[in-house]
Coordinates of N, CA and C in Angstrom, one line a residue:
M35 N 33.6 141.7 1.5 CA 32.7 141.0 2.3 C 33.2 141.1 3.8
S36 N 32.3 141.4 4.7 CA 32.7 141.6 6.1 C 32.0 140.5 6.9
L37 N 32.7 139.7 7.6 CA 32.2 138.7 8.4 C 31.8 139.2 9.8
K38 N 30.7 139.0 10.2 CA 30.2 139.4 11.5 C 30.3 138.3 12.5
K39 N 30.3 138.6 13.8 CA 30.3 137.6 14.8 C 29.2 136.6 14.6
G40 N 29.5 135.3 14.7 CA 28.5 134.3 14.5 C 28.6 133.7 13.1
M41 N 29.3 134.3 12.2 CA 29.4 133.7 10.9 C 30.8 133.1 10.9
Q42 N 30.8 131.7 10.9 CA 32.1 131.0 10.9 C 32.0 129.7 10.2
C43 N 33.1 129.1 9.9 CA 33.2 127.9 9.3 C 34.1 127.0 10.1
P44 N 33.6 126.2 11.0 CA 34.5 125.4 11.9 C 35.3 124.4 11.0
V45 N 36.5 124.1 11.4 CA 37.4 123.3 10.7 C 37.7 122.0 11.4
A46 N 37.5 120.9 10.8 CA 37.8 119.6 11.4 C 39.3 119.3 11.2
L47 N 39.8 118.3 12.0 CA 41.2 117.9 11.9 C 41.6 117.6 10.4
F48 N 42.7 118.1 10.1 CA 43.3 117.9 8.8 C 42.5 118.4 7.6
S49 N 41.5 119.2 7.8 CA 40.8 119.8 6.7 C 41.5 121.0 6.3
T50 N 41.1 121.6 5.1 CA 41.8 122.8 4.7 C 40.7 123.9 4.6
L51 N 41.2 125.1 4.8 CA 40.4 126.3 4.7 C 40.5 126.8 3.2
T52 N 39.4 127.3 2.7 CA 39.5 127.8 1.4 C 40.0 129.2 1.4
P53 N 41.2 129.4 0.7 CA 41.7 130.8 0.7 C 40.7 131.7 0.0
I54 N 40.7 133.0 0.5 CA 39.8 134.0 -0.1 C 40.6 134.8 -1.1
D55 N 40.2 134.8 -2.3 CA 41.0 135.5 -3.4 C 41.3 137.0 -3.0
S56 N 40.3 137.6 -2.4 CA 40.4 139.0 -2.0 C 41.4 139.3 -0.9
H57 N 41.8 138.2 -0.2 CA 42.8 138.3 0.9 C 43.9 137.3 0.7
P58 N 44.9 137.6 -0.1 CA 45.9 136.6 -0.4 C 46.6 135.9 0.8
S59 N 46.7 136.6 1.9 CA 47.4 136.0 3.0 C 46.5 135.0 3.7
S60 N 45.2 134.8 3.3 CA 44.3 133.9 3.9 C 44.9 132.4 3.8
A61 N 45.7 132.1 2.9 CA 46.3 130.8 2.8 C 47.2 130.5 4.0
A62 N 47.7 131.5 4.7 CA 48.5 131.3 5.9 C 47.7 130.6 7.0
F63 N 46.4 130.9 7.0 CA 45.6 130.2 8.1 C 45.5 128.7 7.8
D64 N 45.5 128.3 6.6 CA 45.6 126.8 6.3 C 46.9 126.2 6.8
V65 N 48.0 127.0 6.5 CA 49.3 126.5 7.0 C 49.3 126.5 8.5
I66 N 48.8 127.5 9.2 CA 48.7 127.5 10.7 C 47.9 126.3 11.1
N67 N 46.8 126.0 10.5 CA 45.9 124.9 10.9 C 46.7 123.6 10.7
Q68 N 47.4 123.4 9.6 CA 48.1 122.2 9.4 C 49.3 122.0 10.4
T69 N 49.9 123.1 10.7 CA 50.9 123.1 11.7 C 50.4 122.6 13.1
L70 N 49.2 123.2 13.4 CA 48.6 122.8 14.7 C 48.2 121.3 14.7
Q71 N 47.7 120.8 13.6 CA 47.2 119.4 13.5 C 48.2 118.4 13.2
S72 N 49.4 118.8 12.7 CA 50.4 117.8 12.3 C 51.1 117.1 13.5
S73 N 51.0 117.7 14.7 CA 51.7 117.1 15.8 C 50.8 117.3 17.0
E74 N 50.3 116.2 17.6 CA 49.5 116.3 18.8 C 50.2 117.0 20.0
A75 N 51.5 116.8 20.1 CA 52.3 117.4 21.1 C 52.4 118.9 20.9
D76 N 52.6 119.4 19.7 CA 52.7 120.8 19.4 C 51.3 121.5 19.6
R77 N 50.2 120.8 19.2 CA 48.9 121.3 19.4 C 48.6 121.5 20.9
K78 N 48.9 120.5 21.7 CA 48.7 120.5 23.2 C 49.6 121.6 23.8
D79 N 50.8 121.8 23.3 CA 51.7 122.8 23.8 C 51.1 124.2 23.5
A80 N 50.6 124.4 22.3 CA 50.0 125.7 21.9 C 48.7 126.0 22.8
L81 N 47.9 124.9 23.0 CA 46.7 125.1 23.9 C 47.1 125.5 25.3
D82 N 48.2 124.8 25.8 CA 48.6 125.0 27.2 C 49.2 126.4 27.4
K83 N 49.9 126.9 26.4 CA 50.5 128.2 26.5 C 49.6 129.4 26.2
A84 N 48.8 129.3 25.1 CA 47.9 130.4 24.7 C 46.7 130.5 25.6
K85 N 45.9 129.4 25.7 CA 44.7 129.4 26.4 C 43.8 130.6 26.0
A86 N 43.6 130.7 24.7 CA 42.8 131.9 24.2 C 42.2 131.6 22.9
I87 N 41.2 132.3 22.5 CA 40.6 132.3 21.2 C 41.1 133.7 20.6
V88 N 41.8 133.6 19.6 CA 42.4 134.8 18.9 C 41.8 135.0 17.6
A89 N 41.2 136.2 17.4 CA 40.6 136.5 16.1 C 41.5 137.5 15.3
F90 N 41.5 137.3 14.0 CA 42.2 138.1 13.1 C 41.2 138.7 12.2
N91 N 41.1 140.1 12.1 CA 40.2 140.8 11.2 C 41.1 141.5 10.2
L92 N 41.2 141.0 9.0 CA 42.1 141.5 8.0 C 41.3 142.4 7.0
K93 N 42.0 143.5 6.6 CA 41.4 144.4 5.6 C 42.3 144.4 4.4
N94 N 41.7 144.2 3.2 CA 42.6 144.2 2.0 C 42.7 145.7 1.5
D95 N 43.4 145.8 0.4 CA 43.7 147.2 -0.1 C 42.4 147.8 -0.7
K96 N 41.3 147.1 -0.9 CA 40.0 147.7 -1.3 C 39.1 148.0 -0.1
G97 N 39.6 147.7 1.1 CA 38.8 148.0 2.3 C 37.9 146.9 2.7
E98 N 37.9 145.7 2.0 CA 37.1 144.6 2.3 C 37.7 143.8 3.5
E99 N 36.8 143.4 4.4 CA 37.3 142.7 5.6 C 36.9 141.2 5.5
A100 N 37.8 140.4 6.1 CA 37.6 139.0 6.3 C 38.2 138.6 7.7
A101 N 37.6 137.6 8.3 CA 38.1 137.3 9.7 C 38.3 135.8 9.8
W102 N 39.3 135.4 10.6 CA 39.6 134.1 11.0 C 39.9 134.0 12.5
Y103 N 39.7 132.9 13.0 CA 40.1 132.7 14.5 C 41.0 131.5 14.7
L104 N 41.7 131.6 15.7 CA 42.5 130.4 16.2 C 42.0 130.1 17.6
D105 N 41.4 128.9 17.7 CA 40.9 128.4 18.9 C 42.0 127.7 19.6
L106 N 42.7 128.4 20.5 CA 43.8 127.8 21.3 C 43.4 127.7 22.7
K107 N 42.0 127.6 22.9 CA 41.5 127.5 24.3 C 40.8 126.1 24.4
N108 N 40.2 125.7 23.4 CA 39.4 124.4 23.5 C 39.9 123.3 22.6
K109 N 39.9 123.6 21.2 CA 40.2 122.5 20.3 C 41.5 122.6 19.6
G110 N 42.1 123.7 19.5 CA 43.3 123.9 18.7 C 43.1 123.8 17.2
E111 N 42.1 124.6 16.8 CA 41.8 124.6 15.4 C 41.7 126.1 14.9
V112 N 41.6 126.2 13.5 CA 41.5 127.4 12.9 C 40.2 127.4 12.1
G113 N 39.5 128.6 12.0 CA 38.3 128.7 11.3 C 38.1 130.1 10.8
Q114 N 37.1 130.2 9.9 CA 36.7 131.5 9.4 C 35.7 132.1 10.3
G115 N 35.8 133.4 10.5 CA 34.9 134.1 11.4 C 35.6 134.7 12.6
L116 N 34.9 135.3 13.5 CA 35.6 135.9 14.6 C 35.7 135.0 15.8
A117 N 35.0 133.9 15.8 CA 35.1 132.9 16.9 C 34.4 131.6 16.5
P118 N 34.7 130.5 17.2 CA 33.9 129.3 16.9 C 32.5 129.5 17.4
Q119 N 31.6 128.7 16.9 CA 30.2 128.9 17.2 C 30.0 128.7 18.7
G120 N 29.3 129.7 19.3 CA 29.1 129.7 20.8 C 30.2 130.3 21.6
G121 N 31.3 130.7 20.9 CA 32.5 131.2 21.6 C 32.6 132.7 21.4
K122 N 33.6 133.2 22.0 CA 33.9 134.6 21.9 C 35.4 134.8 22.0
A123 N 36.0 135.6 21.1 CA 37.4 135.8 21.0 C 37.9 136.5 22.3
D124 N 39.0 136.1 22.8 CA 39.6 136.8 24.0 C 40.4 138.0 23.5
V125 N 40.8 138.0 22.3 CA 41.6 139.1 21.7 C 41.3 139.1 20.2
T126 N 41.2 140.3 19.7 CA 41.0 140.5 18.2 C 42.1 141.4 17.7
L127 N 42.8 140.9 16.7 CA 43.8 141.7 16.0 C 43.3 142.2 14.7
N128 N 43.3 143.5 14.6 CA 42.9 144.2 13.3 C 44.1 144.7 12.6
L129 N 44.3 144.3 11.4 CA 45.4 144.8 10.6 C 45.1 144.5 9.1
S130 N 46.0 145.0 8.3 CA 45.8 144.9 6.8 C 46.3 143.5 6.4
D131 N 45.7 143.0 5.3 CA 46.1 141.7 4.8 C 47.6 141.7 4.5
A132 N 48.1 142.8 3.9 CA 49.5 142.8 3.6 C 50.4 142.8 4.8
D133 N 50.0 143.5 5.9 CA 50.8 143.5 7.1 C 50.8 142.1 7.7
F134 N 49.6 141.4 7.7 CA 49.5 140.0 8.2 C 50.5 139.1 7.4
A135 N 50.5 139.2 6.1 CA 51.4 138.4 5.3 C 52.8 138.6 5.7
Q136 N 53.2 139.9 6.0 CA 54.6 140.2 6.4 C 54.9 139.6 7.8
L137 N 53.9 139.7 8.7 CA 54.0 139.1 10.0 C 54.2 137.6 10.0
V138 N 53.4 136.9 9.2 CA 53.5 135.5 9.1 C 54.8 135.1 8.4
A139 N 55.3 135.8 7.5 CA 56.5 135.5 6.8 C 57.8 135.9 7.6
G140 N 57.6 136.5 8.8 CA 58.7 136.9 9.6 C 59.4 138.1 9.2
K141 N 58.8 138.9 8.3 CA 59.3 140.1 7.8 C 58.8 141.3 8.5
A142 N 57.9 141.2 9.4 CA 57.3 142.3 10.2 C 57.3 141.8 11.6
N143 N 57.3 142.8 12.5 CA 57.3 142.6 14.0 C 56.0 143.1 14.5
A144 N 55.3 142.3 15.3 CA 54.0 142.7 15.8 C 54.1 143.9 16.7
Q145 N 55.1 144.0 17.5 CA 55.3 145.1 18.3 C 55.4 146.4 17.5
R146 N 56.2 146.4 16.5 CA 56.4 147.5 15.6 C 55.2 147.9 14.9
L147 N 54.4 146.9 14.4 CA 53.1 147.2 13.8 C 52.2 147.9 14.7
F148 N 52.2 147.4 16.0 CA 51.3 148.0 17.0 C 51.7 149.4 17.3
M149 N 53.0 149.6 17.5 CA 53.5 150.9 17.9 C 53.3 151.9 16.7
G150 N 53.3 151.4 15.5 CA 53.1 152.2 14.3 C 51.7 152.5 13.9
G151 N 50.8 151.9 14.7 CA 49.3 152.1 14.5 C 48.8 151.2 13.4
K152 N 49.6 150.2 12.9 CA 49.1 149.3 11.8 C 48.4 148.1 12.4
L153 N 48.6 147.8 13.6 CA 48.0 146.7 14.3 C 47.2 147.2 15.5
K154 N 45.9 146.9 15.5 CA 45.0 147.4 16.6 C 44.6 146.1 17.3
I155 N 44.6 146.2 18.6 CA 44.3 145.0 19.4 C 43.1 145.4 20.3
K156 N 42.1 144.5 20.3 CA 41.0 144.7 21.2 C 40.9 143.4 22.1
G157 N 40.8 143.6 23.4 CA 40.7 142.5 24.3 C 42.0 142.4 25.1
N158 N 42.2 141.1 25.5 CA 43.4 140.8 26.4 C 44.7 140.9 25.6
I159 N 45.4 141.9 25.7 CA 46.7 142.1 24.9 C 47.7 141.0 25.3
M160 N 47.7 140.6 26.5 CA 48.7 139.5 26.9 C 48.4 138.2 26.1
K161 N 47.2 138.0 25.8 CA 46.9 136.8 25.0 C 47.4 136.9 23.6
A162 N 47.5 138.1 23.1 CA 48.0 138.4 21.7 C 49.5 138.0 21.7
T163 N 50.2 138.2 22.8 CA 51.6 138.0 22.8 C 51.9 136.5 22.7
K164 N 51.0 135.6 23.0 CA 51.1 134.2 23.0 C 51.1 133.6 21.5
M165 N 50.8 134.5 20.6 CA 50.7 134.0 19.2 C 52.1 133.9 18.5
E166 N 53.1 134.6 18.9 CA 54.4 134.6 18.3 C 54.9 133.2 18.0
P167 N 55.0 132.3 19.0 CA 55.5 130.9 18.7 C 54.7 130.2 17.7
I168 N 53.4 130.3 17.6 CA 52.6 129.6 16.7 C 52.9 130.2 15.3
L169 N 53.0 131.5 15.1 CA 53.3 132.1 13.8 C 54.7 131.7 13.4
K170 N 55.7 131.6 14.3 CA 57.0 131.2 13.9 C 57.0 129.7 13.4
K171 N 56.3 128.8 14.1 CA 56.2 127.4 13.6 C 55.6 127.3 12.2
A172 N 54.7 128.2 11.9 CA 54.0 128.2 10.6 C 54.9 128.8 9.5
Q173 N 55.9 129.6 9.8 CA 56.7 130.3 8.9 C 57.4 129.4 7.9
G174 N 58.0 128.3 8.3 CA 58.7 127.4 7.5 C 57.9 126.3 6.9
A175 N 56.6 126.2 7.3 CA 55.8 125.1 6.8 C 55.2 125.4 5.5
K176 N 54.9 124.4 4.7 CA 54.3 124.5 3.4 C 52.9 123.8 3.5
P177 N 51.9 124.3 2.8 CA 50.6 123.7 2.8 C 50.7 122.3 2.2
K178 N 50.0 121.3 2.8 CA 49.9 120.0 2.3 C 48.9 119.9 1.2
L179 N 49.2 119.3 0.1 CA 48.2 119.2 -1.0 C 47.5 117.8 -0.9

């Protein structure tokens, strides 16, 4: 399934995203959302530092694509799709589901993925560099049940 711009599922505070079976690393977006929502200070800090809407377009081993966004410009939320309704991503990261899982787990480096052609960036590349602290905070977090 390929999500196109305009197809999204906004997320309210403390809600959970439904992981997509075809993309195992999709559960990481729930962890990132919970990390952002668990502390108002951390969420405001992420908004102040990133000031961007970052889209992740992930392709699984069957070639199926799915997309999520991190709204770190307005609300500090995570949702499915390329951007929140009425919004546009400042930067879009295209990579495999497996590479994203490695990135979130801290086992892969975004710069190396980019230099190796495994991570493609469209838009403001400087905004993409603001994602590292958010991904690091999510590394040790566990999803709340």
